[in-house]
Short mmCIF file of C-alpha atoms in Angstrom, two decimals:
data_model
loop_
_atom_site.label_atom_id
_atom_site.label_comp_id
_atom_site.label_asym_id
_atom_site.label_seq_id
_atom_site.Cartn_x
_atom_site.Cartn_y
_atom_site.Cartn_z
CA MET A 1258 18.96 16.09 -18.01
CA TYR A 1259 17.28 15.99 -14.89
CA ASN A 1260 18.99 17.07 -11.52
CA ILE A 1261 18.05 14.72 -8.48
CA PHE A 1262 19.44 15.21 -5.05
CA ILE A 1263 19.46 11.91 -3.21
CA ILE A 1264 19.92 11.99 0.67
CA TYR A 1265 21.13 8.57 2.06
CA THR A 1266 20.28 8.34 5.79
CA GLY A 1267 20.74 4.57 6.26
CA GLY A 1268 18.42 1.68 6.14
CA THR A 1269 18.29 -1.67 4.44
CA ILE A 1270 18.30 -0.29 0.85
CA GLY A 1271 21.87 0.71 1.20
CA MET A 1272 23.29 -2.61 2.56
CA VAL A 1273 25.30 -5.13 0.56
CA LYS A 1274 26.63 -8.72 1.64
CA ASP A 1275 30.06 -8.84 2.81
CA SER A 1276 31.82 -11.70 0.78
CA GLU A 1277 33.90 -12.55 3.87
CA THR A 1278 31.54 -12.41 6.76
CA GLY A 1279 28.03 -13.19 5.09
CA THR A 1280 26.66 -10.19 6.72
CA PHE A 1281 24.94 -7.15 5.60
CA ILE A 1282 27.02 -3.98 5.73
CA PRO A 1283 26.44 -0.40 4.30
CA PHE A 1284 28.00 0.49 1.03
CA ASP A 1285 29.12 4.06 0.00
CA PHE A 1286 26.17 5.31 -1.62
CA LYS A 1287 28.21 7.78 -3.69
CA LEU A 1288 29.06 4.77 -5.67
CA ILE A 1289 25.37 4.31 -6.54
CA GLU A 1290 25.85 4.04 -10.24
CA LYS A 1291 28.40 1.32 -10.01
CA ASN A 1292 25.86 -0.81 -7.86
CA LEU A 1293 23.02 0.13 -10.07
CA PRO A 1294 24.46 0.28 -13.69
CA ASP A 1295 21.02 0.83 -15.06
CA LEU A 1296 21.07 4.39 -13.62
CA SER A 1297 23.69 5.18 -16.58
CA ARG A 1298 21.05 4.70 -19.11
CA LEU A 1299 18.61 7.17 -17.66
CA ASN A 1300 18.61 10.94 -18.17
CA TYR A 1301 19.48 11.84 -14.61
CA LYS A 1302 22.55 14.03 -12.92
CA LEU A 1303 22.60 12.36 -9.41
CA THR A 1304 24.01 14.06 -6.40
CA VAL A 1305 24.32 12.07 -3.18
CA HIS A 1306 24.59 13.15 0.30
CA SER A 1307 25.35 10.39 2.67
CA PHE A 1308 24.96 10.78 6.44
CA ASP A 1309 28.14 9.76 8.15
CA PRO A 1310 27.72 7.76 10.00
CA ILE A 1311 24.66 6.17 8.56
CA ILE A 1312 21.69 5.97 10.85
CA ASP A 1313 19.50 3.19 11.64
CA SER A 1314 15.90 4.44 11.38
CA SER A 1315 15.19 3.41 15.04
CA ASN A 1316 17.70 6.02 16.00
CA MET A 1317 15.89 8.71 14.07
CA ARG A 1318 15.44 12.14 16.12
CA PRO A 1319 14.36 15.75 15.67
CA SER A 1320 17.89 16.83 14.91
CA ILE A 1321 18.19 14.67 12.04
CA TRP A 1322 14.90 15.69 10.76
CA LEU A 1323 16.19 19.49 10.99
CA GLU A 1324 19.29 18.52 9.29
CA MET A 1325 17.37 16.82 6.35
CA ALA A 1326 15.05 19.87 5.88
CA LYS A 1327 18.07 22.20 5.89
CA ILE A 1328 19.93 20.09 3.19
CA ILE A 1329 16.68 20.41 1.14
CA LYS A 1330 16.46 24.06 1.73
CA ASP A 1331 19.97 24.95 0.72
CA ASN A 1332 19.85 22.72 -2.41
CA TYR A 1333 16.22 23.65 -3.47
CA GLU A 1334 16.81 26.03 -6.45
CA LEU A 1335 19.49 23.79 -7.96
CA TYR A 1336 17.67 20.26 -8.25
CA ASP A 1337 14.38 19.14 -9.82
CA GLY A 1338 13.52 16.66 -6.87
CA PHE A 1339 14.66 15.13 -3.97
CA VAL A 1340 14.82 11.32 -2.92
CA ILE A 1341 15.49 10.53 0.78
CA LEU A 1342 16.56 6.79 1.38
CA HIS A 1343 15.52 5.94 4.79
CA GLY A 1344 14.86 2.89 6.92
CA SER A 1345 11.29 1.90 6.70
CA ASP A 1346 10.60 1.57 10.36
CA THR A 1347 10.31 5.23 11.19
CA MET A 1348 9.89 6.52 7.64
CA ALA A 1349 6.32 7.74 8.21
CA TYR A 1350 7.47 9.77 11.09
CA SER A 1351 10.26 11.48 9.09
CA ALA A 1352 7.86 12.10 6.08
CA SER A 1353 5.25 13.33 8.33
CA MET A 1354 7.61 16.01 10.05
CA LEU A 1355 9.27 17.01 6.66
CA SER A 1356 5.70 17.58 5.41
CA PHE A 1357 5.25 20.33 8.23
CA LEU A 1358 8.82 21.80 8.21
CA LEU A 1359 8.80 22.18 4.42
CA GLU A 1360 6.04 24.52 3.74
CA GLY A 1361 4.91 25.56 0.22
CA LEU A 1362 6.85 22.81 -1.73
CA GLN A 1363 6.81 23.01 -5.33
CA LYS A 1364 9.20 20.07 -5.95
CA PRO A 1365 8.88 16.25 -4.86
CA VAL A 1366 10.51 15.01 -1.68
CA ILE A 1367 10.16 11.25 -2.15
CA PHE A 1368 11.09 8.88 0.95
CA SER A 1369 11.87 5.40 -0.19
CA GLY A 1370 13.84 2.41 0.98
CA SER A 1371 13.24 -1.37 0.89
CA GLN A 1372 12.48 -4.61 2.67
CA LEU A 1373 15.52 -6.30 1.48
CA PRO A 1374 19.21 -5.03 0.77
CA ILE A 1375 20.25 -3.94 -2.82
CA GLY A 1376 22.61 -6.56 -3.11
CA GLU A 1377 19.92 -9.35 -2.78
CA ILE A 1378 18.79 -11.14 -5.90
CA ARG A 1379 14.94 -10.65 -4.97
CA THR A 1380 15.46 -7.19 -3.47
CA ASP A 1381 12.58 -4.56 -3.97
CA ALA A 1382 15.34 -1.96 -3.69
CA ARG A 1383 16.03 -1.29 -7.49
CA GLU A 1384 12.38 -0.95 -8.27
CA ASN A 1385 11.73 1.43 -5.40
CA LEU A 1386 14.87 3.51 -6.22
CA MET A 1387 14.16 3.69 -9.84
CA THR A 1388 10.48 4.84 -9.52
CA ALA A 1389 11.37 7.13 -6.77
CA LEU A 1390 13.88 8.85 -9.13
CA GLU A 1391 11.34 8.77 -12.16
CA ILE A 1392 8.45 10.42 -9.86
CA ALA A 1393 10.95 12.87 -8.45
CA SER A 1394 11.92 14.07 -12.10
CA ALA A 1395 8.34 13.85 -13.50
CA LYS A 1396 6.99 17.20 -14.85
CA LYS A 1397 3.97 18.57 -16.62
CA ASP A 1398 4.13 22.05 -18.47
CA GLY A 1399 7.45 22.60 -16.87
CA LYS A 1400 6.31 22.23 -13.32
CA SER A 1401 6.71 19.09 -11.12
CA ILE A 1402 3.80 16.78 -10.85
CA ILE A 1403 4.52 16.06 -7.34
CA GLN A 1404 4.63 19.01 -4.94
CA GLU A 1405 4.66 17.45 -1.39
CA VAL A 1406 6.49 15.01 0.61
CA CYS A 1407 5.67 11.36 -0.11
CA ILE A 1408 6.55 7.72 0.38
CA LEU A 1409 7.17 5.47 -2.53
CA PHE A 1410 6.87 1.74 -1.73
CA ASP A 1411 6.18 -1.23 -3.89
CA ASN A 1412 5.03 0.75 -6.76
CA LYS A 1413 2.60 2.98 -4.82
CA LEU A 1414 3.13 6.66 -4.02
CA PHE A 1415 1.47 7.91 -0.77
CA ARG A 1416 1.02 11.28 0.93
CA GLY A 1417 3.83 11.01 3.68
CA ASN A 1418 1.70 12.41 6.33
CA ARG A 1419 -1.13 9.96 5.53
CA SER A 1420 0.89 6.88 5.74
CA PHE A 1421 2.07 4.21 8.24
CA LYS A 1422 4.20 1.08 8.13
CA TYR A 1423 1.96 -2.04 8.62
CA ASN A 1424 3.90 -4.95 7.51
CA SER A 1425 7.56 -5.94 8.01
CA ASP A 1426 7.48 -9.06 6.12
CA LYS A 1427 5.98 -7.97 2.68
CA PHE A 1428 7.16 -5.73 -0.08
CA GLU A 1429 3.91 -3.86 0.53
CA ALA A 1430 5.10 -2.33 3.68
CA PHE A 1431 2.95 0.86 3.79
CA ARG A 1432 -0.70 1.82 3.68
CA SER A 1433 -2.77 4.92 3.59
CA PRO A 1434 -6.38 3.97 4.37
CA ASN A 1435 -7.87 7.51 4.98
CA TYR A 1436 -6.28 9.10 1.72
CA PRO A 1437 -6.09 7.88 -1.90
CA VAL A 1438 -3.03 6.68 -3.48
CA LEU A 1439 -1.07 9.59 -5.15
CA ALA A 1440 0.21 7.57 -8.06
CA GLU A 1441 0.65 3.71 -9.03
CA ALA A 1442 3.54 2.35 -11.04
CA GLY A 1443 2.79 -0.30 -13.63
CA ILE A 1444 3.65 -0.33 -17.18
CA HIS A 1445 3.02 3.49 -16.91
CA ILE A 1446 3.05 5.74 -13.89
CA ARG A 1447 -0.45 6.87 -13.26
CA TYR A 1448 -0.93 9.94 -11.20
CA ASN A 1449 -4.19 10.71 -9.46
CA ASP A 1450 -4.49 14.28 -10.09
CA GLU A 1451 -7.41 15.02 -8.23
CA VAL A 1452 -5.72 14.31 -4.89
CA LEU A 1453 -2.32 16.03 -5.39
CA ALA A 1454 -1.10 19.01 -3.67
CA ASN A 1455 -0.99 22.02 -5.72
CA ASN A 1456 1.36 24.71 -4.21
CA GLU A 1457 1.79 26.90 -7.16
CA GLY A 1458 1.99 30.63 -6.14
CA LYS A 1459 2.97 29.78 -2.65
CA ASP A 1460 6.28 30.81 -1.02
CA PHE A 1461 8.65 27.99 -0.05
CA ILE A 1462 9.43 28.44 3.61
CA CYS A 1463 11.62 25.90 5.68
CA HIS A 1464 10.91 25.83 9.50
CA TYR A 1465 13.77 25.02 11.93
CA HIS A 1466 11.87 24.70 15.23
CA ILE A 1467 10.72 21.40 16.94
CA ASP A 1468 9.39 20.89 20.67
CA ASN A 1469 9.38 17.10 21.21
CA ARG A 1470 7.43 17.69 24.60
CA VAL A 1471 4.74 15.54 23.64
CA GLY A 1472 3.37 12.48 25.64
CA VAL A 1473 1.30 9.46 24.67
CA LEU A 1474 -1.56 7.91 26.47
CA LYS A 1475 -2.76 4.73 24.86
CA LEU A 1476 -5.96 3.48 26.46
CA PHE A 1477 -6.91 -0.02 27.06
CA PRO A 1478 -9.60 -1.87 29.35
CA GLY A 1479 -8.21 -2.15 32.72
CA ILE A 1480 -5.71 0.77 32.41
CA SER A 1481 -4.66 1.72 36.08
CA VAL A 1482 -5.03 5.20 37.58
CA GLU A 1483 -1.35 5.32 38.20
CA THR A 1484 -0.45 4.86 34.61
CA ILE A 1485 -2.90 7.45 33.68
CA LYS A 1486 -1.58 10.11 36.26
CA ALA A 1487 2.11 9.21 35.09
CA VAL A 1488 1.46 10.36 31.64
CA LEU A 1489 -0.85 13.26 32.40
CA ASN A 1490 1.58 14.73 35.07
CA SER A 1491 4.58 14.21 32.95
CA ASP A 1492 6.64 17.31 31.89
CA VAL A 1493 4.96 17.54 28.52
CA ARG A 1494 2.97 20.30 26.68
CA SER A 1495 0.58 17.78 24.86
CA ILE A 1496 -0.53 14.41 24.98
CA VAL A 1497 -1.75 12.17 22.18
CA MET A 1498 -4.46 10.23 23.49
CA GLU A 1499 -5.19 6.85 21.63
CA THR A 1500 -8.86 6.15 22.21
CA PHE A 1501 -11.16 3.45 20.91
CA GLY A 1502 -13.34 3.61 17.86
CA SER A 1503 -14.51 7.11 16.87
CA GLY A 1504 -12.81 8.53 19.74
CA ASN A 1505 -14.56 7.11 22.62
CA THR A 1506 -13.24 6.30 26.12
CA MET A 1507 -14.56 5.00 29.60
CA THR A 1508 -17.00 7.54 31.28
CA ASP A 1509 -15.81 7.21 34.81
CA SER A 1510 -15.91 10.62 36.65
CA TRP A 1511 -12.39 9.94 37.95
CA PHE A 1512 -10.98 9.69 34.43
CA LEU A 1513 -12.81 12.63 33.12
CA GLU A 1514 -11.60 14.66 36.22
CA LEU A 1515 -7.96 13.69 35.65
CA LEU A 1516 -8.20 14.76 31.99
CA GLU A 1517 -9.82 18.07 32.80
CA GLY A 1518 -7.32 18.85 35.37
CA ALA A 1519 -4.51 18.27 32.88
CA ILE A 1520 -6.25 20.49 30.51
CA LYS A 1521 -6.76 23.25 32.93
CA SER A 1522 -3.16 23.04 33.80
CA GLY A 1523 -2.26 23.91 30.43
CA LYS A 1524 -1.71 20.63 28.75
CA ASN A 1525 -3.15 19.89 25.03
CA ILE A 1526 -4.99 16.46 25.01
CA LEU A 1527 -5.36 15.38 21.35
CA ASP A 1528 -7.68 12.35 20.59
CA ILE A 1529 -6.91 10.19 17.78
CA SER A 1530 -8.45 6.75 17.30
CA GLN A 1531 -6.42 3.25 17.59
CA CYS A 1532 -8.38 2.17 14.43
CA LYS A 1533 -6.21 2.66 11.27
CA VAL A 1534 -9.36 3.35 9.23
CA GLY A 1535 -12.05 6.26 9.94
CA SER A 1536 -12.00 9.33 12.09
CA VAL A 1537 -12.56 10.39 15.49
CA GLU A 1538 -16.23 11.95 15.89
CA LEU A 1539 -16.27 13.68 19.17
CA GLY A 1540 -19.82 13.86 20.67
CA ARG A 1541 -21.19 11.14 18.33
CA TYR A 1542 -21.46 8.63 21.24
CA GLU A 1543 -22.05 9.48 25.04
CA THR A 1544 -18.76 7.84 25.62
CA SER A 1545 -17.14 10.89 23.61
CA GLN A 1546 -19.51 13.80 24.78
CA GLY A 1547 -17.62 14.28 27.98
CA LEU A 1548 -14.33 14.60 26.28
CA GLN A 1549 -15.71 17.34 24.11
CA CYS A 1550 -17.06 19.12 27.12
CA ILE A 1551 -13.79 19.30 28.90
CA GLY A 1552 -11.87 20.53 25.92
CA VAL A 1553 -10.35 17.43 24.56
CA LEU A 1554 -8.91 18.07 20.85
CA ASN A 1555 -10.11 16.43 17.85
CA GLY A 1556 -7.73 14.77 15.82
CA TYR A 1557 -10.00 13.47 13.15
CA ASP A 1558 -8.28 10.73 10.86
CA MET A 1559 -4.65 11.75 11.43
CA THR A 1560 -2.22 8.89 11.67
CA PHE A 1561 -0.45 8.46 15.14
CA GLU A 1562 2.81 9.41 13.40
CA THR A 1563 1.24 12.66 12.03
CA ALA A 1564 -0.19 13.54 15.31
CA VAL A 1565 3.18 13.32 17.23
CA THR A 1566 5.15 15.04 14.56
CA LYS A 1567 2.40 17.81 13.91
CA LEU A 1568 2.56 18.59 17.76
CA MET A 1569 6.12 18.72 17.96
CA TYR A 1570 6.31 21.01 14.82
CA LEU A 1571 3.63 23.38 16.21
CA GLN A 1572 4.92 23.51 19.56
CA GLY A 1573 8.37 24.58 17.90
CA GLU A 1574 6.60 27.30 16.03
CA ILE A 1575 4.17 28.62 18.64
CA GLU A 1576 4.42 29.47 22.36
CA SER A 1577 0.65 29.75 22.85
CA GLN A 1578 -0.95 26.54 23.77
CA GLU A 1579 -4.26 27.87 22.90
CA GLU A 1580 -2.77 28.46 19.28
CA VAL A 1581 -1.48 25.02 19.29
CA ALA A 1582 -4.87 23.68 20.05
CA HIS A 1583 -6.29 25.48 17.19
CA TRP A 1584 -3.88 24.68 14.59
CA ILE A 1585 -3.62 20.94 15.54
CA GLN A 1586 -7.22 20.61 14.42
CA GLN A 1587 -6.70 22.35 11.06
CA SER A 1588 -5.35 20.81 7.93
CA LEU A 1589 -1.92 22.20 7.27
CA ARG A 1590 -0.52 20.03 4.48
CA GLY A 1591 -3.43 17.87 3.67
CA GLU A 1592 -2.84 15.43 6.75
CA LEU A 1593 -6.30 15.38 8.01
CA THR A 1594 -10.00 15.35 6.73
CA LYS A 1595 -12.59 17.23 8.97
CA ASN A 1596 -15.62 15.60 9.48
CA ASP A 1597 -17.74 18.45 10.96
#
């Protein structure tokens, strides 16, 4: 018998159609076995914690991330694995943040959800949930096969901090182009052992501090000086700058001077690419050499979701801006691949 802890935050997966109004409403997920009778045939003992009220994922915020992390910490020794049912829109943010908050995991934390409510005939909710439960309970030689925070969607298991939602119309909602799929479910679940995290021998540590003073500067041709100044002068500790290609920006002296001024004032500026595939390579082209010289930080192949949440995590744990600048460029939970 496997003990699995389910955290239901909200989202499409927990909806059923009201027979009177025809609208979709949330059901009590503590009645999960009634809604999914096939679960009774499996060797699971399920414990369900439902947020009250449930949360639309568009309303996700740091306090909820901390609450989820604390629930897992408090129940860590009692369960074989954890499944978090979550709206898909901000799932990649939540999975990324929990990957940082939950250090040294030796048990699976699997995020999943669905594109259609569980009460629909063609829903993907049943398959996603059943597969997430199977992966959450999977062991080899008495140890969990998955020892990290993941996203399970449409029969594919992704590293949580390498994923992003790219499609709102298909069951195949998530992708992870810069890191291989961890597992794929067909007739059998096949694990890609070479790319799985292995935290054996590490201490499990739950972190409880988040500093959300992070800004975003997304570049585009014709962006105004006023817009750039508004972001650079805002009350944040760090700025995620979404650049072109492999980390390139315009080379106008006024632009570089503004960036340099913000860095000298104590702000960290992290360069990530607007491209979903590939990596930032500062200094490869003339258009990024100037950034490297003034102290812009290399985000390598981190997703936007990971860049934002990792900065929030580091700022919550570390007061020194110099230390934050160092650690944001290091791989902490397998969230980036360095190319230098």
